[in-house]
PDB file of C-alpha atoms in Angstrom:
ATOM      1  CA  MET O 177      -9.963  -6.961 -11.468  1.00 47.00           C
ATOM      2  CA  ASN O 178     -11.146  -3.570 -10.227  1.00 51.00           C
ATOM      3  CA  ARG O 179      -7.873  -1.755  -9.372  1.00 50.00           C
ATOM      4  CA  ARG O 180      -9.735   1.281  -8.364  1.00 45.00           C
ATOM      5  CA  SER O 181     -11.128  -0.776  -5.521  1.00 47.00           C
ATOM      6  CA  PHE O 182      -7.660  -1.836  -4.467  1.00 48.00           C
ATOM      7  CA  LEU O 183      -6.607   1.832  -4.397  1.00 48.00           C
ATOM      8  CA  LEU O 184      -9.446   3.639  -3.108  1.00 42.00           C
ATOM      9  CA  ALA O 185     -10.569   0.742  -0.554  1.00 42.00           C
ATOM     10  CA  PRO O 186      -8.136  -4.712   3.233  1.00 36.00           C
ATOM     11  CA  LEU O 187      -6.063  -9.341   3.783  1.00 36.00           C
ATOM     12  CA  ALA O 188      -7.128 -12.241   5.716  1.00 38.00           C
ATOM     13  CA  LEU O 189      -5.551 -11.863   9.146  1.00 35.00           C
ATOM     14  CA  ALA O 190      -5.636 -15.375   9.384  1.00 36.00           C
ATOM     15  CA  LEU O 191      -2.827 -15.767   6.745  1.00 41.00           C
ATOM     16  CA  LEU O 192      -0.234 -14.877   9.680  1.00 43.00           C
ATOM     17  CA  ALA O 193       0.323 -18.224  11.288  1.00 43.00           C
ATOM     18  CA  PRO O 194      -0.849 -17.884  14.888  1.00 45.00           C
ATOM     19  CA  GLN O 195       1.984 -17.360  17.581  1.00 46.00           C
ATOM     20  CA  ALA O 196       2.208 -16.331  21.176  1.00 52.00           C
ATOM     21  CA  GLN O 197       0.631 -13.238  22.381  1.00 59.00           C
ATOM     22  CA  ALA O 198       3.048 -10.229  22.169  1.00 65.00           C
ATOM     23  CA  ALA O 199       3.024  -6.680  23.317  1.00 81.00           C
ATOM     24  CA  LYS O 200       1.279  -3.962  21.384  1.00 92.00           C
ATOM     25  CA  ILE O 201       3.782  -1.747  19.452  1.00 96.00           C
ATOM     26  CA  SER O 202       3.347   1.770  20.180  1.00 95.00           C
ATOM     27  CA  LEU O 203       2.387   4.300  17.651  1.00 94.00           C
ATOM     28  CA  GLY O 204       5.624   6.229  18.255  1.00 94.00           C
ATOM     29  CA  GLU O 205       7.498   2.986  17.258  1.00 96.00           C
ATOM     30  CA  LEU O 206       5.479   2.206  14.414  1.00 95.00           C
ATOM     31  CA  SER O 207       5.875   5.827  12.864  1.00 94.00           C
ATOM     32  CA  ARG O 208       9.705   5.733  13.370  1.00 95.00           C
ATOM     33  CA  TYR O 209       9.575   2.209  11.502  1.00 96.00           C
ATOM     34  CA  LEU O 210       7.675   3.845   8.524  1.00 95.00           C
ATOM     35  CA  ASN O 211       9.830   6.782   8.499  1.00 95.00           C
ATOM     36  CA  ALA O 212      12.957   4.681   8.382  1.00 94.00           C
ATOM     37  CA  LEU O 213      11.526   2.769   5.454  1.00 93.00           C
ATOM     38  CA  GLN O 214      13.253   4.762   2.586  1.00 94.00           C
ATOM     39  CA  THR O 215      13.398   1.967  -0.135  1.00 96.00           C
ATOM     40  CA  ALA O 216      12.328  -1.592  -0.115  1.00 96.00           C
ATOM     41  CA  GLN O 217      11.125  -4.616  -2.213  1.00 97.00           C
ATOM     42  CA  ALA O 218       8.834  -7.401  -1.659  1.00 97.00           C
ATOM     43  CA  ASP O 219       6.662  -9.954  -3.365  1.00 97.00           C
ATOM     44  CA  PHE O 220       3.108  -9.537  -2.772  1.00 97.00           C
ATOM     45  CA  THR O 221      -0.082 -11.520  -2.483  1.00 97.00           C
ATOM     46  CA  GLN O 222      -3.324  -9.334  -3.283  1.00 95.00           C
ATOM     47  CA  ILE O 223      -6.770 -10.888  -2.316  1.00 95.00           C
ATOM     48  CA  ASN O 224      -9.171  -8.954  -4.375  1.00 91.00           C
ATOM     49  CA  PRO O 225     -12.905  -7.810  -3.431  1.00 92.00           C
ATOM     50  CA  ASP O 226     -14.069 -10.743  -5.511  1.00 92.00           C
ATOM     51  CA  GLY O 227     -11.909 -13.406  -3.741  1.00 92.00           C
ATOM     52  CA  THR O 228      -9.567 -13.859  -6.528  1.00 92.00           C
ATOM     53  CA  ILE O 229      -5.764 -13.719  -5.942  1.00 94.00           C
ATOM     54  CA  SER O 230      -3.107 -11.685  -7.570  1.00 93.00           C
ATOM     55  CA  THR O 231       0.452 -11.917  -7.166  1.00 96.00           C
ATOM     56  CA  GLY O 232       3.410  -9.389  -8.043  1.00 96.00           C
ATOM     57  CA  GLN O 233       6.416  -7.601  -6.856  1.00 97.00           C
ATOM     58  CA  LEU O 234       6.290  -4.154  -4.749  1.00 97.00           C
ATOM     59  CA  TYR O 235       8.553  -1.369  -4.841  1.00 97.00           C
ATOM     60  CA  ILE O 236       8.646   1.558  -2.301  1.00 96.00           C
ATOM     61  CA  ARG O 237      10.646   4.543  -2.407  1.00 96.00           C
ATOM     62  CA  ARG O 238       9.440   7.154   0.286  1.00 95.00           C
ATOM     63  CA  PRO O 239       8.252   9.690   0.392  1.00 94.00           C
ATOM     64  CA  GLY O 240       5.455   9.332  -2.054  1.00 95.00           C
ATOM     65  CA  ARG O 241       6.321   6.663  -4.319  1.00 97.00           C
ATOM     66  CA  MET O 242       5.238   3.147  -4.867  1.00 97.00           C
ATOM     67  CA  ARG O 243       5.056   0.472  -7.737  1.00 97.00           C
ATOM     68  CA  PHE O 244       3.032  -2.710  -8.238  1.00 97.00           C
ATOM     69  CA  GLU O 245       3.840  -4.891 -10.799  1.00 96.00           C
ATOM     70  CA  TYR O 246       1.344  -7.874 -11.403  1.00 95.00           C
ATOM     71  CA  ASN O 247       2.569 -11.074 -12.551  1.00 93.00           C
ATOM     72  CA  GLN O 248       1.340 -12.413 -15.819  1.00 86.00           C
ATOM     73  CA  PRO O 249      -1.245 -12.897 -17.264  1.00 81.00           C
ATOM     74  CA  ASP O 250      -2.167  -9.558 -15.654  1.00 80.00           C
ATOM     75  CA  ASN O 251       0.574  -7.297 -16.873  1.00 81.00           C
ATOM     76  CA  THR O 252      -0.992  -4.489 -14.863  1.00 92.00           C
ATOM     77  CA  VAL O 253       0.999  -1.963 -13.205  1.00 95.00           C
ATOM     78  CA  VAL O 254      -0.054   0.491 -10.404  1.00 96.00           C
ATOM     79  CA  ILE O 255       2.343   3.563  -9.789  1.00 97.00           C
ATOM     80  CA  ALA O 256       2.240   5.975  -7.133  1.00 97.00           C
ATOM     81  CA  GLY O 257       4.548   9.007  -8.044  1.00 96.00           C
ATOM     82  CA  GLY O 258       4.391  12.957  -8.450  1.00 94.00           C
ATOM     83  CA  GLY O 259       1.252  13.021  -6.120  1.00 95.00           C
ATOM     84  CA  GLN O 260      -0.830  10.752  -8.388  1.00 96.00           C
ATOM     85  CA  VAL O 261      -1.622   7.238  -8.505  1.00 95.00           C
ATOM     86  CA  ALA O 262      -1.958   5.435 -12.163  1.00 96.00           C
ATOM     87  CA  ILE O 263      -3.589   2.101 -12.902  1.00 94.00           C
ATOM     88  CA  PHE O 264      -2.232   0.875 -16.008  1.00 93.00           C
ATOM     89  CA  ASP O 265      -4.689  -2.054 -17.082  1.00 89.00           C
ATOM     90  CA  GLY O 266      -2.752  -4.755 -19.024  1.00 78.00           C
ATOM     91  CA  LYS O 267      -6.024  -5.611 -20.788  1.00 78.00           C
ATOM     92  CA  SER O 268      -6.817  -2.185 -22.013  1.00 75.00           C
ATOM     93  CA  ASN O 269      -5.177  -0.072 -24.840  1.00 72.00           C
ATOM     94  CA  THR O 270      -6.436   3.182 -23.309  1.00 78.00           C
ATOM     95  CA  GLY O 271      -4.242   5.354 -21.012  1.00 80.00           C
ATOM     96  CA  PRO O 272      -4.063   4.830 -17.373  1.00 92.00           C
ATOM     97  CA  GLU O 273      -6.737   5.738 -14.866  1.00 93.00           C
ATOM     98  CA  GLN O 274      -5.393   8.484 -12.508  1.00 94.00           C
ATOM     99  CA  TYR O 275      -6.187   9.844  -9.125  1.00 90.00           C
ATOM    100  CA  PRO O 276      -4.600  12.137  -6.582  1.00 93.00           C
ATOM    101  CA  LEU O 277      -2.554  10.212  -4.132  1.00 91.00           C
ATOM    102  CA  LYS O 278      -3.832  12.205  -1.317  1.00 86.00           C
ATOM    103  CA  ARG O 279      -7.295  10.743  -1.917  1.00 84.00           C
ATOM    104  CA  THR O 280      -6.304   7.143  -1.269  1.00 84.00           C
ATOM    105  CA  PRO O 281      -5.220   5.632   2.086  1.00 81.00           C
ATOM    106  CA  LEU O 282      -1.983   4.582   0.646  1.00 85.00           C
ATOM    107  CA  ASN O 283      -0.965   8.351   1.252  1.00 85.00           C
ATOM    108  CA  LEU O 284      -0.852   7.868   5.108  1.00 81.00           C
ATOM    109  CA  ILE O 285       2.051   5.636   4.783  1.00 85.00           C
ATOM    110  CA  LEU O 286       3.747   7.114   2.026  1.00 92.00           C
ATOM    111  CA  GLU O 287       3.939  10.974   3.635  1.00 91.00           C
ATOM    112  CA  GLN O 288       7.256  12.367   3.960  1.00 91.00           C
ATOM    113  CA  ASN O 289       6.885  12.290   7.966  1.00 92.00           C
ATOM    114  CA  VAL O 290       4.530   9.769   9.186  1.00 91.00           C
ATOM    115  CA  ASP O 291       3.349  10.347  12.630  1.00 89.00           C
ATOM    116  CA  LEU O 292       0.423   8.130  13.382  1.00 88.00           C
ATOM    117  CA  ALA O 293      -0.473  10.017  16.630  1.00 83.00           C
ATOM    118  CA  ARG O 294      -0.995  13.168  15.024  1.00 78.00           C
ATOM    119  CA  ARG O 295      -4.369  14.652  13.485  1.00 64.00           C
ATOM    120  CA  SER O 296      -6.635  12.058  15.166  1.00 82.00           C
ATOM    121  CA  MET O 297      -5.685   9.920  11.929  1.00 86.00           C
ATOM    122  CA  VAL O 298      -5.706   6.534  14.003  1.00 92.00           C
ATOM    123  CA  ILE O 299      -9.064   5.119  14.426  1.00 93.00           C
ATOM    124  CA  GLY O 300      -7.906   1.725  15.759  1.00 94.00           C
ATOM    125  CA  HIS O 301      -4.789   0.407  17.472  1.00 96.00           C
ATOM    126  CA  ARG O 302      -5.034  -3.382  18.903  1.00 95.00           C
ATOM    127  CA  GLU O 303      -3.098  -6.235  19.388  1.00 94.00           C
ATOM    128  CA  ASP O 304      -4.168  -9.690  18.006  1.00 93.00           C
ATOM    129  CA  GLY O 305      -1.924 -12.359  18.986  1.00 91.00           C
ATOM    130  CA  PRO O 306       1.528 -11.577  17.879  1.00 93.00           C
ATOM    131  CA  LYS O 307       0.277  -8.757  15.494  1.00 95.00           C
ATOM    132  CA  THR O 308      -0.449  -5.147  15.992  1.00 97.00           C
ATOM    133  CA  ILE O 309      -3.203  -3.725  13.851  1.00 97.00           C
ATOM    134  CA  VAL O 310      -3.384   0.181  13.355  1.00 96.00           C
ATOM    135  CA  THR O 311      -6.503   1.303  11.419  1.00 95.00           C
ATOM    136  CA  ALA O 312      -5.850   5.008  10.138  1.00 90.00           C
ATOM    137  CA  GLN O 313      -8.002   7.451   8.040  1.00 88.00           C
ATOM    138  CA  ASP O 314      -7.363  11.002   6.760  1.00 82.00           C
ATOM    139  CA  PRO O 315      -9.392  12.886   9.602  1.00 82.00           C
ATOM    140  CA  GLU O 316     -10.175  15.526   6.989  1.00 83.00           C
ATOM    141  CA  ASN O 317     -11.415  13.466   4.411  1.00 82.00           C
ATOM    142  CA  PRO O 318     -12.944   9.994   5.983  1.00 86.00           C
ATOM    143  CA  GLN O 319     -14.756   9.384   2.773  1.00 86.00           C
ATOM    144  CA  TYR O 320     -11.614   8.399   1.228  1.00 83.00           C
ATOM    145  CA  GLY O 321     -11.816   5.090   3.158  1.00 87.00           C
ATOM    146  CA  ASN O 322      -9.222   3.779   5.534  1.00 90.00           C
ATOM    147  CA  ILE O 323      -6.118   1.563   5.664  1.00 92.00           C
ATOM    148  CA  GLN O 324      -5.485  -1.231   8.236  1.00 95.00           C
ATOM    149  CA  LEU O 325      -1.787  -2.035   8.658  1.00 96.00           C
ATOM    150  CA  VAL O 326      -0.589  -5.050  10.177  1.00 97.00           C
ATOM    151  CA  PHE O 327       2.836  -5.187  12.014  1.00 97.00           C
ATOM    152  CA  THR O 328       4.679  -8.053  13.703  1.00 95.00           C
ATOM    153  CA  GLY O 329       7.246  -7.234  16.379  1.00 94.00           C
ATOM    154  CA  SER O 330      10.879  -8.344  17.329  1.00 90.00           C
ATOM    155  CA  PRO O 331      11.885  -6.598  15.147  1.00 93.00           C
ATOM    156  CA  THR O 332       9.077  -4.402  13.925  1.00 95.00           C
ATOM    157  CA  GLU O 333       7.867  -5.353  10.378  1.00 95.00           C
ATOM    158  CA  LEU O 334       5.024  -4.306   8.209  1.00 95.00           C
ATOM    159  CA  ARG O 335       3.374  -7.568   7.057  1.00 96.00           C
ATOM    160  CA  GLN O 336       0.085  -6.702   5.193  1.00 96.00           C
ATOM    161  CA  TRP O 337      -2.486  -3.994   4.769  1.00 94.00           C
ATOM    162  CA  ILE O 338      -5.989  -4.135   4.107  1.00 95.00           C
ATOM    163  CA  VAL O 339      -7.512  -0.991   2.205  1.00 92.00           C
ATOM    164  CA  THR O 340     -11.230   0.028   2.646  1.00 91.00           C
ATOM    165  CA  ASP O 341     -12.589   2.653   0.071  1.00 85.00           C
ATOM    166  CA  GLY O 342     -15.358   4.888   0.700  1.00 83.00           C
ATOM    167  CA  SER O 343     -17.963   2.562  -0.374  1.00 87.00           C
ATOM    168  CA  GLY O 344     -16.662  -0.224   1.894  1.00 89.00           C
ATOM    169  CA  VAL O 345     -15.047  -2.529  -0.725  1.00 91.00           C
ATOM    170  CA  GLN O 346     -11.899  -4.302   0.958  1.00 93.00           C
ATOM    171  CA  THR O 347      -8.581  -5.420  -0.758  1.00 94.00           C
ATOM    172  CA  THR O 348      -5.928  -6.990   1.168  1.00 96.00           C
ATOM    173  CA  VAL O 349      -2.037  -7.033   0.347  1.00 96.00           C
ATOM    174  CA  VAL O 350       0.115  -9.517   2.190  1.00 97.00           C
ATOM    175  CA  LEU O 351       3.923  -8.873   1.846  1.00 97.00           C
ATOM    176  CA  GLY O 352       6.666 -11.528   1.550  1.00 95.00           C
ATOM    177  CA  ALA O 353       9.987 -10.629   3.160  1.00 93.00           C
ATOM    178  CA  LEU O 354      10.804  -6.928   2.793  1.00 93.00           C
ATOM    179  CA  ASN O 355      14.105  -6.227   1.175  1.00 94.00           C
ATOM    180  CA  LYS O 356      15.042  -2.952   2.644  1.00 93.00           C
ATOM    181  CA  GLY O 357      17.593  -0.313   1.315  1.00 91.00           C
ATOM    182  CA  GLY O 358      19.502  -0.051  -1.693  1.00 90.00           C
ATOM    183  CA  SER O 359      18.784   2.266  -4.953  1.00 93.00           C
ATOM    184  CA  LEU O 360      15.481   2.146  -6.793  1.00 95.00           C
ATOM    185  CA  SER O 361      15.427   4.065 -10.088  1.00 95.00           C
ATOM    186  CA  ALA O 362      13.144   7.026 -10.439  1.00 94.00           C
ATOM    187  CA  ARG O 363      11.915   5.694 -13.675  1.00 95.00           C
ATOM    188  CA  LEU O 364      10.179   2.692 -11.703  1.00 96.00           C
ATOM    189  CA  PHE O 365       7.795   5.577 -10.231  1.00 97.00           C
ATOM    190  CA  ASN O 366       7.539   7.939 -13.258  1.00 96.00           C
ATOM    191  CA  ILE O 367       3.905   7.665 -14.625  1.00 95.00           C
ATOM    192  CA  THR O 368       4.803   9.702 -17.896  1.00 93.00           C
ATOM    193  CA  ALA O 369       7.562   7.367 -18.633  1.00 93.00           C
ATOM    194  CA  GLU O 370       5.384   4.451 -18.159  1.00 92.00           C
ATOM    195  CA  THR O 371       2.819   5.896 -20.350  1.00 90.00           C
ATOM    196  CA  GLN O 372       5.312   6.552 -23.023  1.00 88.00           C
ATOM    197  CA  ALA O 373       6.745   2.902 -22.876  1.00 86.00           C
ATOM    198  CA  ARG O 374       3.315   1.316 -23.194  1.00 82.00           C
ATOM    199  CA  ASN O 375       2.676   3.558 -26.255  1.00 79.00           C
ATOM    200  CA  ARG O 376       5.595   2.305 -28.349  1.00 73.00           C
TER     201      ARG O 376
END
């Protein structure tokens, strides 16, 4: 599986069951929701660019930290922390591939202060049945790709995202129920510690 496509690159929206039409959630409300999301855990399902499916567990510790643990037989881990994103390929004995977090669309939801209305970062904001879909990119670096965030309302909840990389390759992540709050160890997001553990 191409993890780089996942990071630098969006899920079939049809996976959310159709419901009644709902009012579009404002950018201000969505920004408040993301800023309040300090720590969270969830199962996830990932639809890869080649159509294959992966599953695993997601950990978020805002600002700037995220961890994807892929289920067996993958044994792959993706960590965002310290301003970097590292991809630990479970099938490789080499060190992780690393990229600056700011060069990935995920940076837009891991920023310390998310304000979707600023800097012309939002290039799309629409409703689709019960879903509000926001497409955002770094206005100063559109070549890094974009991220499409899918929310439902009552209460506001992030349900999935679709990442499109600079070459147009898309990867989708569908989230299970978010378990918000609680303490998450800094070790989960420590790239150096993960590298050392895998080299033992």
